[in-house]
XYZ file of C-alpha atoms in Angstrom:
689
model
C 0.008 0.007 -0.018
C 1.285 3.400 -0.902
C 2.033 5.406 2.248
C 0.477 8.828 2.870
C 2.719 11.935 3.027
C 2.856 11.827 6.834
C 3.664 8.055 6.849
C 6.348 8.612 4.217
C 7.958 11.349 6.201
C 8.017 9.159 9.330
C 9.634 6.296 7.311
C 12.285 8.596 5.894
C 13.090 10.094 9.290
C 13.569 6.558 10.740
C 15.749 5.443 7.796
C 17.911 8.552 8.000
C 18.529 8.019 11.790
C 19.641 4.469 11.183
C 21.730 5.221 8.083
C 25.531 5.673 8.000
C 26.593 9.176 7.019
C 25.815 12.884 7.484
C 27.141 14.198 10.764
C 25.217 11.775 13.040
C 27.888 9.035 12.963
C 30.410 10.097 15.540
C 33.235 7.624 14.541
C 33.006 8.373 10.826
C 32.897 12.135 11.449
C 35.903 11.978 13.776
C 37.942 10.040 11.203
C 37.088 12.496 8.397
C 37.719 15.488 10.570
C 41.112 14.175 11.643
C 42.138 13.303 8.083
C 41.267 16.750 6.785
C 43.036 18.466 9.632
C 46.212 16.301 9.111
C 46.037 17.124 5.417
C 46.078 20.880 6.269
C 48.918 20.289 8.802
C 46.718 20.823 11.824
C 47.321 18.221 14.557
C 45.146 19.126 17.541
C 45.640 15.799 19.129
C 49.426 16.552 19.411
C 49.704 19.868 21.211
C 53.225 21.218 21.631
C 54.619 22.297 25.003
C 55.488 25.949 25.592
C 58.853 27.007 24.009
C 59.059 23.646 22.198
C 58.870 22.905 18.458
C 55.413 22.953 16.885
C 56.489 21.442 13.500
C 54.151 18.889 11.933
C 54.904 16.202 9.372
C 52.935 16.288 6.136
C 52.583 12.708 5.219
C 48.859 12.714 4.478
C 49.279 15.713 2.160
C 52.348 14.188 0.500
C 50.679 10.825 -0.195
C 47.442 12.264 -1.520
C 49.057 14.806 -3.751
C 51.570 12.252 -5.067
C 48.847 9.697 -5.954
C 46.316 12.163 -7.259
C 48.128 13.210 -10.547
C 48.556 9.582 -11.684
C 44.960 8.662 -10.812
C 43.594 11.693 -12.557
C 45.742 11.098 -15.645
C 44.466 7.508 -15.925
C 40.856 8.709 -16.315
C 41.447 11.948 -18.224
C 44.477 11.145 -20.284
C 42.637 10.306 -23.481
C 42.548 6.552 -23.342
C 39.292 4.624 -23.133
C 39.689 3.415 -19.606
C 36.022 2.427 -19.621
C 34.164 1.297 -22.733
C 30.683 -0.209 -23.254
C 30.888 -3.920 -24.108
C 29.277 -4.739 -27.489
C 26.527 -7.357 -27.575
C 27.718 -8.810 -30.895
C 29.879 -8.153 -33.884
C 27.224 -5.829 -35.340
C 27.249 -3.765 -32.199
C 30.875 -2.928 -32.001
C 30.698 0.345 -33.910
C 27.651 1.515 -31.924
C 29.240 0.569 -28.573
C 32.350 2.548 -29.437
C 30.292 5.570 -30.548
C 28.186 5.472 -27.377
C 31.325 5.310 -25.267
C 32.710 8.317 -27.046
C 29.596 10.359 -26.621
C 29.136 9.493 -22.903
C 32.733 10.581 -22.385
C 31.996 13.757 -24.360
C 29.008 14.505 -22.077
C 31.080 13.855 -18.924
C 34.182 15.860 -19.894
C 32.930 18.482 -22.408
C 29.339 19.256 -21.552
C 30.183 19.059 -17.893
C 33.361 19.844 -16.006
C 34.351 16.195 -15.817
C 37.895 16.877 -14.793
C 36.987 18.883 -11.725
C 34.240 16.324 -10.792
C 36.698 13.425 -10.889
C 39.415 15.397 -9.196
C 37.054 16.328 -6.309
C 35.616 12.794 -5.893
C 39.004 11.028 -6.046
C 40.519 13.465 -3.559
C 37.487 13.028 -1.258
C 37.975 9.253 -1.427
C 41.759 9.456 -0.703
C 41.071 11.628 2.321
C 37.579 10.831 3.719
C 36.979 7.155 2.742
C 34.358 7.949 0.108
C 34.023 9.995 -3.118
C 30.430 10.656 -4.253
C 29.198 11.712 -7.715
C 25.620 12.639 -8.604
C 24.010 13.079 -12.024
C 20.580 14.368 -13.118
C 18.660 15.621 -16.160
C 17.891 19.314 -16.127
C 14.991 20.157 -18.452
C 15.485 23.895 -18.226
C 19.123 23.879 -19.287
C 19.550 24.701 -22.985
C 15.947 25.763 -23.775
C 15.975 28.674 -26.213
C 13.074 31.003 -27.139
C 13.266 33.327 -30.181
C 10.630 35.969 -31.168
C 9.800 36.443 -34.915
C 7.900 39.411 -36.314
C 6.204 39.944 -39.705
C 6.462 36.334 -40.870
C 4.294 34.363 -43.235
C 2.664 30.964 -43.082
C 5.720 29.267 -44.660
C 7.977 30.529 -41.940
C 5.595 29.186 -39.237
C 5.483 25.784 -41.014
C 9.298 25.684 -41.294
C 9.715 26.487 -37.594
C 7.347 23.653 -36.603
C 9.077 21.209 -38.937
C 12.425 22.086 -37.356
C 11.178 20.777 -33.995
C 10.290 24.208 -32.429
C 7.101 24.840 -30.477
C 5.290 27.785 -32.015
C 3.550 29.979 -29.320
C 1.935 33.385 -28.994
C 0.800 33.864 -32.616
C -0.403 37.418 -33.131
C -1.623 39.004 -36.355
C 0.767 41.828 -36.971
C -1.550 43.847 -39.298
C 1.026 43.849 -42.099
C 0.394 42.206 -45.394
C 2.999 40.215 -47.380
C 3.332 39.573 -51.120
C 0.121 38.332 -52.605
C -2.026 39.836 -49.748
C -0.934 37.142 -47.227
C -1.466 38.445 -43.633
C 1.770 38.443 -41.627
C 1.984 37.284 -37.945
C 4.342 37.587 -35.024
C 5.206 34.336 -33.083
C 7.663 32.806 -30.613
C 9.555 29.645 -31.494
C 10.651 27.708 -28.417
C 13.325 25.077 -29.038
C 13.407 22.472 -26.268
C 16.699 21.937 -24.481
C 17.599 19.693 -21.570
C 21.052 18.656 -20.488
C 22.600 15.976 -18.290
C 24.438 17.530 -15.301
C 27.108 15.920 -13.110
C 28.576 17.134 -9.824
C 30.757 15.818 -6.949
C 29.029 15.742 -3.579
C 30.718 16.284 -0.225
C 30.783 12.818 1.373
C 29.610 14.229 4.664
C 26.353 15.222 2.860
C 25.790 11.558 1.841
C 24.121 8.788 3.824
C 23.158 5.203 2.998
C 21.470 2.304 4.699
C 23.630 0.058 6.863
C 23.105 -2.857 4.488
C 24.157 -0.825 1.354
C 27.174 -1.956 -0.583
C 29.722 -0.177 -2.767
C 27.394 -0.297 -5.796
C 24.287 1.621 -4.907
C 22.064 0.295 -7.709
C 20.309 -2.124 -5.327
C 20.461 -0.016 -2.104
C 17.241 0.175 -0.079
C 17.875 3.709 1.074
C 20.320 6.508 0.409
C 20.141 10.308 0.627
C 22.055 13.472 -0.229
C 21.490 16.793 1.489
C 22.216 20.207 -0.022
C 21.744 23.811 0.977
C 20.209 25.720 -1.968
C 18.712 29.230 -1.923
C 14.986 29.408 -1.503
C 14.572 31.086 -4.908
C 16.394 28.188 -6.588
C 13.831 25.702 -5.175
C 11.003 27.908 -6.379
C 12.513 28.095 -9.865
C 12.660 24.291 -9.921
C 8.862 24.212 -9.492
C 8.596 23.589 -5.715
C 5.540 25.190 -4.100
C 6.484 28.575 -2.636
C 4.224 27.988 0.358
C 6.246 24.862 1.264
C 9.519 26.601 0.683
C 8.454 29.363 3.107
C 8.042 26.769 5.862
C 11.742 25.747 5.601
C 13.998 27.348 8.230
C 16.964 29.330 7.154
C 20.158 27.320 7.294
C 22.352 30.197 8.311
C 20.954 30.049 11.845
C 22.416 26.532 12.351
C 26.079 25.578 12.896
C 27.896 23.593 10.223
C 29.301 20.135 10.918
C 32.760 19.369 12.066
C 33.823 17.980 8.712
C 32.679 21.097 6.847
C 34.577 23.256 9.224
C 37.669 21.031 8.809
C 37.565 21.768 5.031
C 37.980 25.480 5.647
C 41.202 27.223 4.885
C 40.086 30.752 5.624
C 37.271 30.149 8.137
C 34.494 30.304 5.574
C 32.011 28.537 7.935
C 32.613 30.925 10.739
C 32.345 34.287 8.997
C 29.155 35.755 7.740
C 26.476 33.748 9.638
C 23.592 35.854 8.311
C 20.392 34.008 7.399
C 19.702 35.885 4.144
C 16.683 37.950 3.302
C 13.457 36.549 1.770
C 13.966 34.100 -1.007
C 17.764 34.590 -0.855
C 17.956 32.723 2.375
C 19.820 29.461 2.380
C 17.744 26.361 3.367
C 18.560 22.734 3.843
C 16.901 20.009 1.815
C 17.385 16.266 1.560
C 16.967 14.175 -1.491
C 15.942 10.615 -0.447
C 15.816 7.477 -2.571
C 13.905 4.614 -0.889
C 12.429 1.291 -2.026
C 8.886 0.605 -0.808
C 6.065 -1.834 -1.741
C 3.653 -0.659 -4.394
C -0.039 -1.304 -4.982
C 0.741 -4.577 -6.874
C 3.093 -5.827 -4.112
C 6.313 -5.214 -6.013
C 9.144 -3.137 -4.538
C 9.471 0.220 -6.277
C 11.944 3.055 -6.072
C 10.715 6.543 -5.233
C 12.494 9.942 -4.954
C 11.392 12.218 -2.157
C 12.551 15.726 -1.530
C 12.095 16.997 1.978
C 13.251 19.665 4.329
C 16.438 19.146 6.396
C 14.578 17.590 9.343
C 11.972 15.547 7.352
C 9.142 17.795 8.629
C 8.170 19.252 5.213
C 7.510 17.103 2.114
C 8.423 19.194 -0.949
C 8.096 16.586 -3.765
C 7.696 12.859 -4.384
C 7.905 10.804 -7.599
C 8.808 7.371 -8.835
C 12.333 6.741 -10.072
C 14.070 4.268 -12.339
C 17.388 4.105 -10.531
C 19.562 5.773 -7.893
C 21.645 8.460 -9.675
C 24.625 8.261 -7.271
C 28.046 6.650 -7.638
C 30.651 6.141 -4.965
C 34.330 5.152 -4.819
C 36.675 4.134 -2.023
C 40.547 3.533 -2.333
C 40.719 0.340 -0.156
C 37.571 -1.793 -0.237
C 36.308 -3.409 2.997
C 34.642 -6.560 1.739
C 30.831 -6.645 2.047
C 30.764 -3.007 3.273
C 30.098 0.381 1.726
C 32.728 2.254 3.567
C 36.321 1.177 3.044
C 39.553 2.851 4.155
C 41.210 6.010 2.885
C 44.860 6.781 2.279
C 44.721 9.176 5.239
C 43.504 6.293 7.529
C 46.768 4.466 6.724
C 48.993 7.470 7.385
C 47.533 9.153 10.488
C 49.756 7.074 12.829
C 52.815 7.535 10.669
C 52.326 11.303 10.530
C 51.946 11.342 14.341
C 55.145 9.384 14.876
C 57.122 11.378 12.344
C 55.810 14.601 13.905
C 57.111 13.494 17.344
C 60.458 12.566 15.819
C 60.793 15.852 13.953
C 60.059 17.797 17.122
C 62.640 15.812 19.081
C 65.218 16.599 16.359
C 64.422 20.249 16.239
C 64.147 20.631 20.068
C 67.599 18.921 20.392
C 69.120 21.466 17.958
C 67.436 24.354 19.756
C 68.766 23.261 23.110
C 72.279 22.678 21.648
C 72.276 26.320 20.448
C 70.562 27.718 23.470
C 72.156 25.614 26.258
C 70.986 26.004 29.841
C 73.444 27.394 32.514
C 74.013 27.287 36.248
C 74.500 30.685 37.750
C 76.105 31.044 41.204
C 74.536 34.204 42.573
C 77.412 34.816 44.960
C 79.910 35.091 42.033
C 77.494 36.943 39.743
C 77.009 40.691 39.420
C 74.130 42.889 38.146
C 75.164 42.236 34.488
C 75.529 38.500 34.566
C 71.879 37.477 33.831
C 71.330 40.078 31.212
C 74.624 39.222 29.459
C 73.789 35.513 29.599
C 70.298 36.079 27.997
C 72.076 37.869 25.030
C 73.173 34.778 23.208
C 75.123 36.589 20.559
C 78.724 36.149 19.225
C 81.444 38.286 20.807
C 79.180 39.299 23.717
C 80.941 38.491 27.065
C 79.141 37.408 30.197
C 80.377 39.618 33.036
C 80.686 38.115 36.523
C 82.416 38.838 39.887
C 84.499 35.601 39.997
C 85.386 32.635 37.825
C 82.831 29.884 37.880
C 79.871 32.135 38.192
C 78.298 30.527 35.043
C 78.573 26.774 34.316
C 76.885 24.987 31.308
C 74.470 22.259 32.127
C 74.708 19.039 30.187
C 71.617 18.091 28.191
C 70.181 14.655 27.807
C 71.037 14.387 24.157
C 69.482 12.046 21.545
C 71.119 8.645 21.733
C 69.521 7.293 18.492
C 69.571 8.295 14.789
C 66.499 10.537 14.399
C 67.111 11.004 10.644
C 67.293 7.266 10.114
C 64.023 6.819 12.103
C 62.308 9.411 9.933
C 63.523 7.616 6.808
C 62.296 4.308 8.211
C 58.771 5.541 8.836
C 58.699 7.148 5.380
C 59.239 3.641 3.981
C 56.458 2.380 6.324
C 54.170 4.987 4.820
C 55.053 3.848 1.294
C 54.485 0.173 2.141
C 51.094 0.952 3.651
C 49.737 3.138 0.830
C 51.754 2.050 -2.221
C 52.526 5.777 -2.896
C 56.290 6.160 -3.465
C 57.964 9.533 -2.905
C 58.840 11.093 -6.239
C 60.643 14.227 -5.069
C 60.134 14.073 -1.364
C 62.810 13.311 1.208
C 65.358 10.690 0.225
C 65.287 9.068 -3.195
C 64.510 5.327 -3.315
C 67.976 4.747 -4.863
C 69.500 5.432 -1.376
C 67.848 2.238 -0.103
C 68.156 0.195 -3.310
C 71.607 1.113 -4.778
C 70.949 -0.699 -8.040
C 68.774 0.676 -10.817
C 66.879 -2.549 -11.042
C 65.999 -2.357 -7.330
C 64.694 1.150 -7.684
C 62.633 0.200 -10.744
C 61.268 -2.889 -8.857
C 60.173 -0.615 -5.956
C 58.528 1.851 -8.321
C 56.894 -0.984 -10.218
C 55.470 -2.477 -7.051
C 54.049 1.009 -6.110
C 52.553 1.406 -9.534
C 50.767 -1.949 -9.131
C 49.191 -0.631 -5.922
C 48.016 2.519 -7.710
C 46.801 0.509 -10.689
C 44.715 -1.605 -8.303
C 43.326 1.543 -6.712
C 42.414 2.955 -10.165
C 40.847 -0.387 -11.180
C 38.712 -0.284 -7.975
C 37.606 3.184 -8.884
C 36.799 2.215 -12.478
C 34.978 -1.054 -11.640
C 32.804 0.618 -9.000
C 31.840 4.311 -9.058
C 33.010 5.212 -12.528
C 31.335 2.250 -14.217
C 28.106 3.169 -12.315
C 28.480 6.776 -13.473
C 28.990 5.907 -17.122
C 26.052 3.406 -17.145
C 23.875 5.904 -15.350
C 24.757 8.745 -17.758
C 23.964 6.369 -20.672
C 20.592 5.451 -19.271
C 19.728 9.071 -18.423
C 20.528 10.201 -21.937
C 18.564 7.409 -23.497
C 15.481 8.165 -21.310
C 15.486 11.962 -21.352
C 16.996 13.102 -24.590
C 14.326 14.249 -27.087
C 16.464 14.885 -30.117
C 19.809 14.006 -31.684
C 23.030 16.119 -31.794
C 26.075 16.421 -33.958
C 29.331 16.414 -31.988
C 33.024 16.115 -32.730
C 34.267 12.598 -31.842
C 37.642 11.135 -32.878
C 38.458 13.904 -35.257
C 35.121 13.980 -37.117
C 31.581 15.395 -36.664
C 29.252 12.534 -35.891
C 25.406 12.576 -35.664
C 24.310 11.130 -32.365
C 20.741 10.115 -31.387
C 20.439 8.788 -27.779
C 16.740 8.088 -28.365
C 17.740 5.177 -30.698
C 20.113 3.546 -28.196
C 19.495 0.235 -26.561
C 20.057 -0.490 -22.855
C 23.621 -1.112 -21.758
C 24.421 -3.168 -18.664
C 28.128 -4.046 -19.014
C 31.483 -2.213 -19.542
C 35.087 -3.231 -20.093
C 37.783 -1.683 -18.025
C 41.370 -1.184 -19.036
C 43.641 0.683 -16.695
C 47.160 2.023 -17.267
C 49.169 4.250 -14.989
C 49.960 7.803 -15.996
C 53.315 8.593 -17.616
C 54.960 5.367 -16.503
C 52.233 3.323 -18.091
C 52.440 5.322 -21.276
C 56.220 4.831 -21.442
C 55.752 1.121 -20.940
C 53.205 0.968 -23.785
C 55.536 2.941 -26.054
C 58.354 0.561 -25.383
C 56.035 -2.335 -26.180
C 54.990 -0.719 -29.421
C 58.615 -0.160 -30.386
C 59.261 -3.932 -29.889
C 56.152 -4.869 -31.892
C 56.984 -2.546 -34.887
C 59.760 -4.798 -36.343
C 57.530 -7.870 -36.001
C 54.772 -6.060 -37.872
C 57.206 -4.951 -40.575
C 58.553 -8.505 -41.044
C 55.086 -9.913 -41.419
C 54.120 -7.285 -44.076
C 57.416 -8.079 -45.909
C 56.868 -11.826 -45.811
C 53.331 -11.653 -47.037
C 54.246 -9.224 -49.790
C 52.331 -6.214 -48.712
C 49.186 -5.187 -46.850
C 46.865 -7.632 -48.671
C 46.865 -10.169 -45.848
C 46.305 -12.862 -44.705
C 47.876 -11.885 -41.364
C 48.142 -8.066 -41.628
C 45.967 -5.770 -43.722
C 45.735 -2.055 -44.195
C 43.210 -1.705 -41.366
C 45.538 -3.464 -38.974
C 48.400 -1.155 -39.882
C 46.120 1.859 -39.433
C 45.085 0.673 -35.949
C 48.784 0.164 -34.988
C 49.816 3.652 -36.172
C 46.835 5.333 -34.540
C 47.607 3.651 -31.202
C 51.260 4.659 -31.454
C 50.459 8.323 -32.166
C 47.977 8.407 -29.325
C 50.564 6.964 -26.866
C 53.079 9.516 -28.100
C 50.744 12.303 -27.064
C 49.356 13.435 -30.350
C 45.916 15.021 -30.048
C 43.468 14.154 -32.838
C 45.710 11.456 -34.191
C 43.211 10.810 -36.931
C 44.529 13.977 -38.666
C 47.882 12.307 -39.323
C 46.767 8.867 -40.630
C 43.791 7.955 -42.834
C 41.399 5.181 -42.206
C 41.664 2.856 -45.236
C 37.959 1.937 -45.001
C 37.159 5.602 -45.694
C 39.464 5.842 -48.755
C 37.711 6.769 -52.017
C 36.800 3.596 -53.945
C 37.701 3.065 -57.546
C 35.410 4.911 -60.024
C 32.618 2.667 -61.151
C 31.852 2.080 -64.860
C 29.576 4.581 -66.447
C 25.861 3.649 -66.118
C 23.736 2.563 -69.040
C 21.722 5.331 -70.799
C 18.543 3.544 -69.863
C 19.578 3.565 -66.169
C 20.403 7.272 -66.387
C 16.884 7.952 -67.876
C 15.245 5.811 -65.209
C 17.165 7.568 -62.370
C 16.283 10.952 -63.838
C 12.557 9.932 -63.957
C 12.749 8.757 -60.371
C 14.464 11.979 -59.138
C 11.911 14.052 -61.104
C 9.054 12.178 -59.491
C 10.689 12.489 -56.075
C 11.165 16.238 -56.540
C 7.530 16.657 -57.664
C 6.359 14.798 -54.563
C 8.521 16.942 -52.296
C 7.221 20.053 -54.101
C 3.628 18.950 -53.659
C 4.221 18.148 -49.979
C 5.782 21.609 -49.557
C 2.899 23.226 -51.287
C 0.392 21.254 -49.225
C 2.148 22.282 -46.005
C 2.288 25.871 -47.094
C -1.467 25.761 -48.104
C -2.397 24.328 -44.695
C -0.314 27.030 -42.997
C -1.783 29.747 -45.215
C -5.325 28.554 -44.497
C -4.609 28.587 -40.873
C -3.236 32.094 -41.080
C -6.289 33.122 -43.097
C -8.547 31.549 -40.501
C -6.702 33.484 -37.817
C -7.050 36.632 -39.848
C -10.717 36.044 -40.536
C -11.265 35.372 -36.851
C -9.583 38.559 -35.998
C -11.746 40.497 -38.513
C -14.893 38.897 -37.280
C -13.959 39.679 -33.710
C -13.335 43.365 -34.646
C -16.666 43.503 -36.701
C -18.582 41.910 -33.732
C -17.012 44.533 -31.405
C -17.982 47.385 -33.765
C -21.602 46.062 -34.174
C -21.874 45.663 -30.432
C -20.650 49.166 -29.865
C -23.074 50.512 -32.489
C -26.028 48.760 -30.967
C -25.005 49.980 -27.525
C -24.952 53.568 -28.879
C -28.326 53.172 -30.572
C -29.926 51.694 -27.477
C -28.505 54.582 -25.480
C -29.909 57.151 -28.020
C -33.338 55.512 -27.957
C -33.348 55.448 -24.195
C -32.400 59.170 -24.148
C -35.156 59.979 -26.707
C -37.731 58.005 -24.712
C -36.693 59.734 -21.570
C -37.174 63.157 -23.245
C -40.653 62.180 -24.615
C -41.684 60.992 -21.122
C -40.447 64.194 -19.600
C -42.338 66.305 -22.147
C -45.555 64.353 -21.564
C -45.153 64.753 -17.842
C -44.639 68.567 -18.227
C -47.666 68.815 -20.528
C -49.865 66.983 -18.026
C -48.706 69.270 -15.250
C -49.593 72.354 -17.319
C -53.052 70.968 -18.210
C -53.665 70.040 -14.640
C -52.758 73.630 -13.629
C -55.056 75.200 -16.151
C -57.997 73.064 -15.015
C -57.583 74.162 -11.492
C -57.804 77.858 -12.447
C -61.103 77.320 -14.252
C -62.786 75.632 -11.263
C -61.849 78.232 -8.588
C -65.099 80.119 -7.303
C -65.037 83.953 -7.892
C -67.300 87.062 -6.772
C -69.270 87.214 -10.038
C -72.081 89.864 -10.625
C -73.999 90.475 -7.436
C -76.769 92.847 -6.324
C -76.772 95.260 -3.471
C -78.133 92.853 -1.181
C -75.292 90.498 -1.874
C -77.327 87.879 -3.808
C -76.086 86.703 -7.058
C -77.694 88.243 -10.083
């Protein structure tokens, strides 16, 4: 049964409380905070005594920044580290093209380099790197207003995929008396977006594993502006119920990321819709009406008290990576986890060495007050060359012997540097002593570097097989489900039409991992060894006609060699033999020429008739719009005329009624005067005559 909104909020609140992540997990938060502080050279768990060395070792920073360039180069260096696996021989070209386009979306339409850099660095430091992707319908939509256009222009805009809106008769007339109109052509957009999410803003159920595609619950929190939520279509009344985030304190991990106290300064809440609020995007699997388990996406406020939006979802759009996998667990170990103890020990050793040097230069002294004068202590405190210490008698000042260091501190530091390398597999390149000091032979040094590269290759393979594979498969599925039209993009040196709506579902990828510059040099050496073999085979078979090596094989070898040598757009320097111009065919028979001409003439006539029909339909529609406008204006004029006539008739009637009333009053007044008794002719006696 589908839960109500209140029931759903209660379920989400319970799942969030039991999930691993956010700032509620004390052990995870403490480990991440310590790793970030150690990376920045802040070691609060090793306070220095007064007047003692406060130096800190930088092992976490050194290892992360040493491993990061090689790992980034593996995934951004141009090679197809990940590729979609074809389902058959006929699918190889399509799989290659889809791989190229997904890579184009990740690294060209999005800032893929920065996304991967951030996620990999988060994983090396804080156990987990998190990447999120989503389809943004509003991105890329374009609206253009056209004025004084005819029916053909409207038809062409619609045929081009635009939505024609706000058609208004302009009043102008085109050639042939056609009425012209103004309209807006809206071309739909939509774009796939990718971003790296801070790991402290991610949480997942306790039973979740490294691939989140089957996770029961996971969530990501964010802190957008209120106006951004409203622009995304969230009800403004619901957004108004969200408290401002500025009034709350940020977590310890967020504060540990700061380098200039960003989370401490400017704690204002914001004004109106500019205020910052906290929202959580939940993905949870719950039973549906038919009893099956379905995935839903729910957007709530930060404390799960306000439900902003809910909808069904096809998949969880998150991918996570971890450097050292803990079997059967989501969270593994980070490089920082392996180096915290080493950095603490090396910091203690460094401080011992520095304090020993400071005490050697500023040795303590015994002062006999009976033999000292008023200048002895002040002279003793001025530890400067050629400055005497004045006293009353010899023996007033005696140096005190220090404990001294009875072991090789530099050797101990070097030893623990090798411990760090063994734990992480990250060999110092230009830090401290060179590996050749421990392995005097060149072969020994190369063996050590090779072993370290295997560890980094394994780490890169883990990243590729887990989070990056999930990212590529998720981007492929999102493009296939949301894209509404094709595009033409530059891939492998040429402009290729791409239509994600015609793609099939992909569920598998192949992974091939090299290692930065060292891996490239190894591949170049292998190609140099293979080149003489290829040349011998071509010579023995008498050219590129086969059967062992053909022109396509030679082209693939040269293309690979140029790519490994660092040439960008290697297709510009060698030509694909399959694209070479074929030999000119024999001239066609005259009957075939006449037949083709007839077919082309009929096709042109059909296209012309279709264009005329479309133009006629558009013209009739414009005429109908024009006739409707004229009829509307005529109706308005007739209505106004009738209104004026009715008003005139009412005024005339009113005047007639007023005149009649006045006449009646005058007649009534005249009648009254005739009936009034008067004196008349009378006699003397007063009787009437």
